[in-house]
mmCIF file of C-alpha atoms and ligand atoms in Angstrom:
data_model
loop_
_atom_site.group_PDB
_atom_site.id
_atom_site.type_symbol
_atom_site.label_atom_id
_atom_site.label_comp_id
_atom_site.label_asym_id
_atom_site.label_seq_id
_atom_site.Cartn_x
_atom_site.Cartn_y
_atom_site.Cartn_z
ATOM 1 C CA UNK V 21 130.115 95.969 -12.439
ATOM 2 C CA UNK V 22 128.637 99.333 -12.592
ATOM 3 C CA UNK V 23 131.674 102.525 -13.526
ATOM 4 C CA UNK V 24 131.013 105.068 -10.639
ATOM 5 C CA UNK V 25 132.343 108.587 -11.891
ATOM 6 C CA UNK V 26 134.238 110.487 -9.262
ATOM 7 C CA UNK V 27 132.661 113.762 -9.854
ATOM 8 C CA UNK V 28 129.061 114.727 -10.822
ATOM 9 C CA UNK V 29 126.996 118.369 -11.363
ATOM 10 C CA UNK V 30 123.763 118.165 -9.914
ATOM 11 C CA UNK V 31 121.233 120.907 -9.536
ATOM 12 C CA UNK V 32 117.735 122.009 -7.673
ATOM 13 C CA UNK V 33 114.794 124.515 -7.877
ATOM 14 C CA UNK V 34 114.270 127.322 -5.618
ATOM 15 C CA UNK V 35 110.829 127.575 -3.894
ATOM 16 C CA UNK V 36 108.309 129.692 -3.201
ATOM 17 C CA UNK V 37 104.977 128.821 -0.558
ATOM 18 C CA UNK V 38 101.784 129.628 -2.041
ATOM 19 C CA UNK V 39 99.357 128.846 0.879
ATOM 20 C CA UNK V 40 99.637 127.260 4.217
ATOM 21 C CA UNK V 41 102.897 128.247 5.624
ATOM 22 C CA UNK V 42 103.233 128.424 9.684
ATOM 23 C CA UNK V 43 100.175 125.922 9.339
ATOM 24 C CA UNK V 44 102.091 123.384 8.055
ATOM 25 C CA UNK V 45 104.731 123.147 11.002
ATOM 26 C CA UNK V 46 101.713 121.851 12.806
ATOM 27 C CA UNK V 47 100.547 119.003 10.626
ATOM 28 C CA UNK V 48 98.636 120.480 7.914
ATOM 29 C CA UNK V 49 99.172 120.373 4.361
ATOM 30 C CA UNK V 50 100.807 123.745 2.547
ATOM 31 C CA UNK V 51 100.869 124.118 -1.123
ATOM 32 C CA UNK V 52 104.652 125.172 -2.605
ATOM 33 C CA UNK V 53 105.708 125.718 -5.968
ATOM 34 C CA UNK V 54 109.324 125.074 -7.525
ATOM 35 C CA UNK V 55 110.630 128.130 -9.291
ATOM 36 C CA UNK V 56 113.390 128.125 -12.110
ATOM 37 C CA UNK V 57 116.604 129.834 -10.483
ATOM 38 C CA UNK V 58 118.429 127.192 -9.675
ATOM 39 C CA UNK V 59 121.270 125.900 -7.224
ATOM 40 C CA UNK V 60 124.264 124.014 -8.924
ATOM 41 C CA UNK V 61 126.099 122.244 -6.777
ATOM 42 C CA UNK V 62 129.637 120.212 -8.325
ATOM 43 C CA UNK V 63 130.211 116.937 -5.973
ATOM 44 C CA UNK V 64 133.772 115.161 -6.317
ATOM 45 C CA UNK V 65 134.672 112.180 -4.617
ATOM 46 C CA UNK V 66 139.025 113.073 -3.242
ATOM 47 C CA UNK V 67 141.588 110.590 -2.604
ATOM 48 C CA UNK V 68 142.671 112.225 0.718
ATOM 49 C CA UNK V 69 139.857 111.931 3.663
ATOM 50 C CA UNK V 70 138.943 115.745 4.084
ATOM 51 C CA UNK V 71 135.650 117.517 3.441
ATOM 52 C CA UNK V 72 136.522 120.801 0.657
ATOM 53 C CA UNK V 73 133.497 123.540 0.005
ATOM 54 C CA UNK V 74 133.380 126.566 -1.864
ATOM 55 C CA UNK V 75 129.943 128.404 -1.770
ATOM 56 C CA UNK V 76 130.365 132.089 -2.883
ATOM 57 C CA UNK V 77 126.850 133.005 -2.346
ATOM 58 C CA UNK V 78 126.990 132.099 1.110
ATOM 59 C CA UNK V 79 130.917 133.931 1.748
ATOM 60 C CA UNK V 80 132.143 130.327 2.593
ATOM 61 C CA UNK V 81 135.582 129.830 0.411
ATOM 62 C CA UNK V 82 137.794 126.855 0.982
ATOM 63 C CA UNK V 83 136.755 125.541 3.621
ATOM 64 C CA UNK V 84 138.421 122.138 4.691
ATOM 65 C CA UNK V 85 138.437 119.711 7.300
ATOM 66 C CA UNK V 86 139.369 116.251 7.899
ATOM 67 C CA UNK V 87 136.118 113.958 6.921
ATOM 68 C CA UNK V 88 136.759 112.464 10.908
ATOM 69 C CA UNK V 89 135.441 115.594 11.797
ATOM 70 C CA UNK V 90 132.226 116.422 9.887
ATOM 71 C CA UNK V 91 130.044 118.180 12.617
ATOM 72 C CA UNK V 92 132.459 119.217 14.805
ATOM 73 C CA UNK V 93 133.481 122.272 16.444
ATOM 74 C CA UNK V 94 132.499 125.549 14.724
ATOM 75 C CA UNK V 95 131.049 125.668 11.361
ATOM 76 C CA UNK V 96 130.223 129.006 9.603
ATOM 77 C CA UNK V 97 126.805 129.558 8.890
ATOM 78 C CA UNK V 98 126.988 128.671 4.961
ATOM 79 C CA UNK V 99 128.535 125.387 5.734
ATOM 80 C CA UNK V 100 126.826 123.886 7.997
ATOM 81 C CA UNK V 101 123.853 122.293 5.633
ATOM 82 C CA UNK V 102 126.428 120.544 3.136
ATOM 83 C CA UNK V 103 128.634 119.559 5.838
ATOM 84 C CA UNK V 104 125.668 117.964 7.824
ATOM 85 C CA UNK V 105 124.481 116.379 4.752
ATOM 86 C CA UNK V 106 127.949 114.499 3.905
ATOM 87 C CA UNK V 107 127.910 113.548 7.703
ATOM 88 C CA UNK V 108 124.095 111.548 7.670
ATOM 89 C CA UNK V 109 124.814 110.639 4.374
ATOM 90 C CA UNK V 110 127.447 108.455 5.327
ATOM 91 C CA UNK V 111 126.352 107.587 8.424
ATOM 92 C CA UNK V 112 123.455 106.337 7.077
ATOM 93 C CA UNK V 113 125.478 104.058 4.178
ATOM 94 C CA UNK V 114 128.896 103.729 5.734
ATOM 95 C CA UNK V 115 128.819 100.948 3.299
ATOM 96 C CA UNK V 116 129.218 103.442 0.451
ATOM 97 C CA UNK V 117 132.278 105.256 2.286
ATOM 98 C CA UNK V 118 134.209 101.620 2.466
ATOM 99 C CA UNK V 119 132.980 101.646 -0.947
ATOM 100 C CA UNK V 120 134.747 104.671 -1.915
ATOM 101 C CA UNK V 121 137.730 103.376 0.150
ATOM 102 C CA UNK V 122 138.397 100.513 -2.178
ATOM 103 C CA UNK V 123 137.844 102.523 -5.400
ATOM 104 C CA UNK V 124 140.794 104.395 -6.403
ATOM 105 C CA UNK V 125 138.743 107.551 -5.555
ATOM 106 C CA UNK V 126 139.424 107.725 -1.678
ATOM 107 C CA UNK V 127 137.170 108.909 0.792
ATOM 108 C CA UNK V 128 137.528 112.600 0.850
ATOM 109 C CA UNK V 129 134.614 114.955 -0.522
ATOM 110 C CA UNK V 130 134.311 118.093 -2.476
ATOM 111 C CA UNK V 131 131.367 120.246 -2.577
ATOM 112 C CA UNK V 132 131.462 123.721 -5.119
ATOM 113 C CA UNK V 133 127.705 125.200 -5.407
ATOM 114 C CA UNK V 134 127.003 128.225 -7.330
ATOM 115 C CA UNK V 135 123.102 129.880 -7.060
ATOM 116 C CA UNK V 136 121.133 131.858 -10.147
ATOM 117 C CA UNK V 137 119.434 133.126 -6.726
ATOM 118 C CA UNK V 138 120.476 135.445 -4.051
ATOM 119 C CA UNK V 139 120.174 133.801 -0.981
ATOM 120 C CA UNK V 140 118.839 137.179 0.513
ATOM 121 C CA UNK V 141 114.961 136.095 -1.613
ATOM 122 C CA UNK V 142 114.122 133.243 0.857
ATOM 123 C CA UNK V 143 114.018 130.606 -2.176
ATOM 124 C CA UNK V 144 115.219 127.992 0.019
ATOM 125 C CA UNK V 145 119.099 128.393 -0.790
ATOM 126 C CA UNK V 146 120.295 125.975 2.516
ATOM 127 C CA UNK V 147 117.646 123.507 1.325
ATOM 128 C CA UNK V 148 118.376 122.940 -2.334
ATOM 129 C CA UNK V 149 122.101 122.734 -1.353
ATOM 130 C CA UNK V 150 121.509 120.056 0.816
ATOM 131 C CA UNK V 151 118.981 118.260 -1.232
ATOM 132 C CA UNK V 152 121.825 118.410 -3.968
ATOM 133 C CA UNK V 153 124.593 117.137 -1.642
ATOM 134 C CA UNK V 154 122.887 114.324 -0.891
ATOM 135 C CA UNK V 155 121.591 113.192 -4.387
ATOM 136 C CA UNK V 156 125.239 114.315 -5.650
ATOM 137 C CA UNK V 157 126.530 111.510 -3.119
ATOM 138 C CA UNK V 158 123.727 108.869 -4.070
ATOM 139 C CA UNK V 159 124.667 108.924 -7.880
ATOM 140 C CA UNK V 160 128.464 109.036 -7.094
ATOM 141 C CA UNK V 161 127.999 106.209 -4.827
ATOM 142 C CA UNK V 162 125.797 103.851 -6.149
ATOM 143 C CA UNK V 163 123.717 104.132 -2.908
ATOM 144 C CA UNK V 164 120.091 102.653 -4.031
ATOM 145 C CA UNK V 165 117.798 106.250 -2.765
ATOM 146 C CA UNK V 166 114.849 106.831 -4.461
ATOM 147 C CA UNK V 167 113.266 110.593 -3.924
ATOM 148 C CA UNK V 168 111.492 109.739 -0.827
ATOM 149 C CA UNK V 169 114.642 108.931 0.238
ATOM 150 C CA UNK V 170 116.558 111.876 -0.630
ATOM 151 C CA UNK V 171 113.702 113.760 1.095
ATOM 152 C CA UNK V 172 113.750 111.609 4.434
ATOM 153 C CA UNK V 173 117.910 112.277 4.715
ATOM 154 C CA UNK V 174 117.596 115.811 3.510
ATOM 155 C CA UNK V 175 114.342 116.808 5.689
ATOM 156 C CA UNK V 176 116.695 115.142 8.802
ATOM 157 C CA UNK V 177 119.858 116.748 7.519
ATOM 158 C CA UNK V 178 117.756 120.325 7.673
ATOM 159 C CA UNK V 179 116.094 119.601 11.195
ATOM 160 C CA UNK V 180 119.133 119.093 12.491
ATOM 161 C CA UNK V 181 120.978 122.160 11.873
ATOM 162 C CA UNK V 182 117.907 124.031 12.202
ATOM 163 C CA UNK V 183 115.469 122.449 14.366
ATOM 164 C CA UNK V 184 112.604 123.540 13.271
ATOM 165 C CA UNK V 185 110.917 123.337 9.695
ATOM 166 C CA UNK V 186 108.377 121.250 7.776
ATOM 167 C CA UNK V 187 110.313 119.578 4.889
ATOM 168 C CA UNK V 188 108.075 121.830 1.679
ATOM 169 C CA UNK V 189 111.375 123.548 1.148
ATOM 170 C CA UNK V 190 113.067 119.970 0.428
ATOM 171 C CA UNK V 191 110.393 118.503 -1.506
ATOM 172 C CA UNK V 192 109.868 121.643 -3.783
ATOM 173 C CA UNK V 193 113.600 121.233 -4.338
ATOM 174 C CA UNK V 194 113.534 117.343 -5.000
ATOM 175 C CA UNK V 195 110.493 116.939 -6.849
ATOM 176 C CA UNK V 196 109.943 120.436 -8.328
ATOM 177 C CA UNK V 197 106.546 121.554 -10.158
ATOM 178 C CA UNK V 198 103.596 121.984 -7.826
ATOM 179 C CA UNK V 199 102.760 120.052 -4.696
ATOM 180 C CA UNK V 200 100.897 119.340 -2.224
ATOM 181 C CA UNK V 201 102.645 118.555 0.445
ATOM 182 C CA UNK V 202 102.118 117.407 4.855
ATOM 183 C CA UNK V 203 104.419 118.765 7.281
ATOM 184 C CA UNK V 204 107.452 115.927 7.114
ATOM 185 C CA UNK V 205 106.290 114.673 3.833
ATOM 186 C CA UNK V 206 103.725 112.720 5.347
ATOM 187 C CA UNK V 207 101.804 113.502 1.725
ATOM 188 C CA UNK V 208 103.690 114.609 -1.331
ATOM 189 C CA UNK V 209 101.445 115.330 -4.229
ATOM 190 C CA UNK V 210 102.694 116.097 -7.712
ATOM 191 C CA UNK V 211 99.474 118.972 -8.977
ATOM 192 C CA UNK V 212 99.386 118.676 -12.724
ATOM 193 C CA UNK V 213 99.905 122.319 -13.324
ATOM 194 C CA UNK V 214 101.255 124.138 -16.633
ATOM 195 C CA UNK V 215 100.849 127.942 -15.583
ATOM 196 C CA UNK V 216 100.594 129.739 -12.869
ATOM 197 C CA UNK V 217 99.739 133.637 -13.448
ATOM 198 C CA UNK V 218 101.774 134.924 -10.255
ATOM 199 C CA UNK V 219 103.546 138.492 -9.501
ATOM 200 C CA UNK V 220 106.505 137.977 -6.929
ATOM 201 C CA UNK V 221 107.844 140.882 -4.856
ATOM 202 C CA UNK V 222 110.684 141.044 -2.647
ATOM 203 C CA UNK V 223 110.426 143.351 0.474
ATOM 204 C CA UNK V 224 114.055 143.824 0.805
ATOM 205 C CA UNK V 225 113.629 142.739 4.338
ATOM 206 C CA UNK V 226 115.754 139.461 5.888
ATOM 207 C CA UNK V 227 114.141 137.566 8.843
ATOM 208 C CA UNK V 228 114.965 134.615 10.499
ATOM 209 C CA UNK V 229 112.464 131.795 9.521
ATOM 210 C CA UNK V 230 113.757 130.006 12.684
ATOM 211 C CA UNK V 231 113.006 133.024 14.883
ATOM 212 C CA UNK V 232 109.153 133.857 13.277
ATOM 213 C CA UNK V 233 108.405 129.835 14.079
ATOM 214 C CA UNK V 234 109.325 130.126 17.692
ATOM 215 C CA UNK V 235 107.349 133.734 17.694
ATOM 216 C CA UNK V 236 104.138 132.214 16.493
ATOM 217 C CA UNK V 237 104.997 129.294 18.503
ATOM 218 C CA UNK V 238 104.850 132.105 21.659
ATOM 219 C CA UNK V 239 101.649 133.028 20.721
ATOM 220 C CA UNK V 240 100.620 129.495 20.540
ATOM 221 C CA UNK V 241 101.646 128.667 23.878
ATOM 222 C CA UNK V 242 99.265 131.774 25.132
ATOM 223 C CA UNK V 243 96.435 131.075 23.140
ATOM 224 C CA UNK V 244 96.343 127.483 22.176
ATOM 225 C CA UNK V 245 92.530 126.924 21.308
ATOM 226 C CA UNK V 246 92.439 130.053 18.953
ATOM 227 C CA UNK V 247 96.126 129.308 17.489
ATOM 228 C CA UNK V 248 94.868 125.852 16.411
ATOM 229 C CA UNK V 249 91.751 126.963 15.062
ATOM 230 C CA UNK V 250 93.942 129.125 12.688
ATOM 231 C CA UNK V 251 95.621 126.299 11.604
ATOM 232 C CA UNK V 252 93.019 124.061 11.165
ATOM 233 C CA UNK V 253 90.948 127.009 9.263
ATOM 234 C CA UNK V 254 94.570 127.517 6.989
ATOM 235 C CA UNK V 255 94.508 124.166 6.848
ATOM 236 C CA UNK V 256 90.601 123.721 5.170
ATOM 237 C CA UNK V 257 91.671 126.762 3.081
ATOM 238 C CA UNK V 258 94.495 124.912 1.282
ATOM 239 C CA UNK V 259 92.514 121.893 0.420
ATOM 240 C CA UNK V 260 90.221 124.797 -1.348
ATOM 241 C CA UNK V 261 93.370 125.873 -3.026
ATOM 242 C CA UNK V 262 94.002 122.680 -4.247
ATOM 243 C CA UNK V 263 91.068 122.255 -5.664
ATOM 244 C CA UNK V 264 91.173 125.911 -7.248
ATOM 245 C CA UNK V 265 94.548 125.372 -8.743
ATOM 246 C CA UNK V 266 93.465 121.894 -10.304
ATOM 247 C CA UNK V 267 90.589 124.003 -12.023
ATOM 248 C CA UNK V 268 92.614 127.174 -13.284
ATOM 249 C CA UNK V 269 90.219 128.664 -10.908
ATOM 250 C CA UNK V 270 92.169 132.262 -10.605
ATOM 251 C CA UNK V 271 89.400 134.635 -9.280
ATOM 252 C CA UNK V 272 88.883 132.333 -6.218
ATOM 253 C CA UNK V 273 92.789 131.264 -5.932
ATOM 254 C CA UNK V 274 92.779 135.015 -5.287
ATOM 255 C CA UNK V 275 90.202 135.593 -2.782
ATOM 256 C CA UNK V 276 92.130 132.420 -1.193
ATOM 257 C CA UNK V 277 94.684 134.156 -0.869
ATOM 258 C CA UNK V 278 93.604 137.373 0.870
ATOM 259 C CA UNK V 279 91.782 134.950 3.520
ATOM 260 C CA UNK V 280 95.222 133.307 3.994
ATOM 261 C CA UNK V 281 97.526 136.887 4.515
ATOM 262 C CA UNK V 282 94.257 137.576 7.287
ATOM 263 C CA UNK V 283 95.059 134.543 8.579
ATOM 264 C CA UNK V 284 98.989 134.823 8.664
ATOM 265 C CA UNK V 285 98.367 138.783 10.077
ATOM 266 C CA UNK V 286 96.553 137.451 13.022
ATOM 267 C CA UNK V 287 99.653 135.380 13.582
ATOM 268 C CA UNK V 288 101.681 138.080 13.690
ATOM 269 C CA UNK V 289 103.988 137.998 11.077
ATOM 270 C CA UNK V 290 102.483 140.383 8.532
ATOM 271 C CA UNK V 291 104.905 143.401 8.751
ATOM 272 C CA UNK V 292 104.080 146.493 7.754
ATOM 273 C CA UNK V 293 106.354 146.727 4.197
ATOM 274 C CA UNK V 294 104.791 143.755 2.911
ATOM 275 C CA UNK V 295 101.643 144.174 3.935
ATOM 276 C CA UNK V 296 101.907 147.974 1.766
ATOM 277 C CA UNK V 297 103.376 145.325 -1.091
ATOM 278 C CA UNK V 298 100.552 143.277 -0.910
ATOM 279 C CA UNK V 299 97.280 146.199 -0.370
ATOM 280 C CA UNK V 300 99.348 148.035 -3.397
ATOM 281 C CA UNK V 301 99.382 145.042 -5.831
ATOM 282 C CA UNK V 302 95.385 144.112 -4.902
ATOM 283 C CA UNK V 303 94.465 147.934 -5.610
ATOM 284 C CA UNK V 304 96.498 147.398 -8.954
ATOM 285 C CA UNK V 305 93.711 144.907 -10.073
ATOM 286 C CA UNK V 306 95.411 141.291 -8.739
ATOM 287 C CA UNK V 307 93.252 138.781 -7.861
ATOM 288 C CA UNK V 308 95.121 138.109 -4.582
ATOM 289 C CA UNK V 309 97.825 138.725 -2.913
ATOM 290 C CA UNK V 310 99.299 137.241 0.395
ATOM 291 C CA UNK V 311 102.704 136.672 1.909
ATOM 292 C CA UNK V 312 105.334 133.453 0.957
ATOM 293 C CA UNK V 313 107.177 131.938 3.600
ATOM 294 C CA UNK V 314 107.619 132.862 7.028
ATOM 295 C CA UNK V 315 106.542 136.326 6.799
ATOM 296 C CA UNK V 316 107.794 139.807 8.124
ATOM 297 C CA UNK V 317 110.300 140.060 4.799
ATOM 298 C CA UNK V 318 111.383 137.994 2.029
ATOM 299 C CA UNK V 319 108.590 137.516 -0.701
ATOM 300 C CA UNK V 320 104.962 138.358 -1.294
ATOM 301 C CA UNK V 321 102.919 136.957 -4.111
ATOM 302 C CA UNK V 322 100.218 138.224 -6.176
ATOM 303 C CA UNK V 323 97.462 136.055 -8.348
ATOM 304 C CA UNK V 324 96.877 138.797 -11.039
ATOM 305 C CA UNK V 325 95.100 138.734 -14.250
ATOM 306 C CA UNK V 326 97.086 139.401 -17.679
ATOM 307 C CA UNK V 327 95.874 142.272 -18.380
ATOM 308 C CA UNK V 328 96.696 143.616 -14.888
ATOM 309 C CA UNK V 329 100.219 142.078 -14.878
ATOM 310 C CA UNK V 330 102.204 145.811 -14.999
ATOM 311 C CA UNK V 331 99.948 147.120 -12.754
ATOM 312 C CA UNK V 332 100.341 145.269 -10.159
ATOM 313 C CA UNK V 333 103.783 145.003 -10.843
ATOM 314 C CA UNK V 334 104.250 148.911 -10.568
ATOM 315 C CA UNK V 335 101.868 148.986 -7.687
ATOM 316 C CA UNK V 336 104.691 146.191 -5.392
ATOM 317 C CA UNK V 337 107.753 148.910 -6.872
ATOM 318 C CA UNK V 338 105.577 151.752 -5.805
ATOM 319 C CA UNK V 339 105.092 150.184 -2.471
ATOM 320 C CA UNK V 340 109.280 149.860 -2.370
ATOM 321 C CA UNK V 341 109.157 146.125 -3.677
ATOM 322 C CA UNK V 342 111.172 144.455 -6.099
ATOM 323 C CA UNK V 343 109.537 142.301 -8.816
ATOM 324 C CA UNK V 344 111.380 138.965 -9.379
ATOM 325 C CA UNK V 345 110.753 137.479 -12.718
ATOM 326 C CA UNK V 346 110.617 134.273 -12.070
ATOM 327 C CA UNK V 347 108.740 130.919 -14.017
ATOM 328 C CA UNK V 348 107.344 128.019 -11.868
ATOM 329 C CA UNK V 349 106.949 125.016 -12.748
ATOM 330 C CA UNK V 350 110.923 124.271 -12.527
ATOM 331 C CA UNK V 351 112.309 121.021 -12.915
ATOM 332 C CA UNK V 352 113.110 119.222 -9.662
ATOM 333 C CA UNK V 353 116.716 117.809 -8.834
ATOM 334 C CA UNK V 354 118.473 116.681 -12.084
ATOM 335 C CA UNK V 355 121.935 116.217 -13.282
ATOM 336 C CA UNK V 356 123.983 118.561 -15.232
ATOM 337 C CA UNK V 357 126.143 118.738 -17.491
ATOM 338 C CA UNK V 358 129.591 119.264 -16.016
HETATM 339 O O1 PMV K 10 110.724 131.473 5.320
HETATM 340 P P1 PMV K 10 110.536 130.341 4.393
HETATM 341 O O2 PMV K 10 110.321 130.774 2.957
HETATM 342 O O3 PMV K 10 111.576 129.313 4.499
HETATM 343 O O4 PMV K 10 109.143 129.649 4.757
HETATM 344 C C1 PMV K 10 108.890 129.183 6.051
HETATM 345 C C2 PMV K 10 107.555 128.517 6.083
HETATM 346 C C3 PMV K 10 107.152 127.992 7.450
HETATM 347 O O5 PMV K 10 105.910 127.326 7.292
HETATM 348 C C4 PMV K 10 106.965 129.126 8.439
HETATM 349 C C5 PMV K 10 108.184 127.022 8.003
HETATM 350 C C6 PMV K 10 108.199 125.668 7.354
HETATM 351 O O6 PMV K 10 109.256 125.007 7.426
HETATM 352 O O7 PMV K 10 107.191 125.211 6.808
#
């Protein structure tokens, strides 16, 4: 019979959108790379039933309660993905927890993560934690999950603390690299991709992702026809992308790009410091340069040539960005050494 360990360090990517966000709530595709600051997250199985987390980054420090009452009454804001995630996990393979039972271990878990990221960038922090929790718990437990899987109790995990979402965040964080991915991992499509020549810039702005969905989802409610002809044009754009990635095609990635920040301005959720980010790193010579994620703060990203790469990079400070050095093409969710 297979030795289960009682403790295991896993870890994921962050993430960064490259095209299609807002789109791909609606059932198109998106395309999202994994970026190499990573989420560590230590997983021990207890001998006493309570649920134990420490996550710094997020100001939660020993937090406990009894494993009876994963869900239950209120759970601070940093908590709530990894505690969710324990809860479906074993809901979904209560076999596992009578598993645990009979082991020595006992049924109690422990959960310690540690980010290389601020969770301030928008690199997916709640995501990757999750996605780690729940591959932590399907090594320590023998459970039989491949990826899809992990992505289909993850993606649930993250809908249901936050309701809203397409899944890229989880997949980048799972699979890692470059993909291709439809809203709820309908399609998730490895892009064979060594190098991407991208500027990142950080607006030093925070916005709720949950907020700027049901915002464009406002506008979408007033204007239906011309909201889904957005999408649908985002939508034709990324498959363009695709294409333009597969061919190292950075001149045209880049015009891409400045169709997709039009695009994702007539949504409404340009705002004005990123948008000075973005017009400051295409005068500096990039090829492109749009928003990542839900827009208003967090990131922008610029396709820039090499010769143009501290240009652009003093034209985002200039504009009151910060540059993030970051590489892509990160591993996806792996153990660790302990
Ligand atoms: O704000 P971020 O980086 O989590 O990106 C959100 C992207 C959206 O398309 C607006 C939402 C989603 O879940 O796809």
């Amino acid at each position: 019979m297979k030795q289960f360990n009682n403790s295991i360090t896993v870890s994921a990517p962050g993430k960064l959108m490259l095209f299609g966000e807002h789109a791909v709530v609606y059932g198109r595709p998106c395309i999202v790379i994994a970026v190499d600051q990573r989420i560590r997250a230590k997983v021990e199985l207890l001998d006493t039933p309570v649920f134990q987390l420490d996550a710094p980054d997020v100001k939660v420090t020993n937090y406990k309660k009894p494993m009876a009452d994963l869900g239950n009454g209120e759970i601070p804001k940093g908590a709530k993905f990894v505690e969710m995630a324990i809860k479906k996990f074993f809901n979904r393979h209560p076999e596992r927890s009578r598993t645990i039972r009979h082991r020595a271990h006992g049924q109690g878990v422990k959960v310690t993560t540690a980010s290389e990221f601020s969770s301030k960038f928008g690199f997916g922090s709640s995501s990757a934690a999750t996605v780690c929790t729940i591959y932590a718990l399907t090594e320590l437990t023998g459970a039989k999950l491949d990826k899809k899987d992990i992505f289909d109790l993850s993606y649930k995990t993250v809908l249901n603390v936050q309701k809203k979402g397409s899944g890229f965040d989880v997949a980048a964080a799972i699979y890692g690299g470059t993909l291709y991915f439809v809203t709820g991992g309908k399609k998730i499509i490895s892009l064979p991709v060594n190098h991407l020549p991208i500027i990142i810039g950080y607006s030093g702005i925070k916005f709720d992702t949950v907020r700027l969905i049901n915002q464009v989802a406002e506008k979408a409610k007033k204007y239906p026809k011309l909201i889904d002809n957005i999408y649908s044009s985002i939508g034709k754009l990324v498959e363009q992308a695709r294409q333009a990635i597969l061919k190292s095609d950075y001149v045209y990635l880049g015009k891409l790009m400045n169709i997709n920040e039009g695009y994702l301005a007539a949504l409404g959720v340009e705002g004005k410091k990123l948008a000075d980010m973005i017009y400051a790193a295409r005068k500096a010579g990039a090829y492109g340069a749009k928003l990542s994620g839900a827009g208003m703060g967090d990131c922008m990203v610029a396709v820039t040539p090499k010769h143009k790469t501290q240009a652009v990079k003093n034209g985002i400070t200039s504009a009151g960005g910060e540059v993030i050095d970051v590489k892509t093409q990160a591993e996806g969710i792996r153990i660790e050494p302990d």
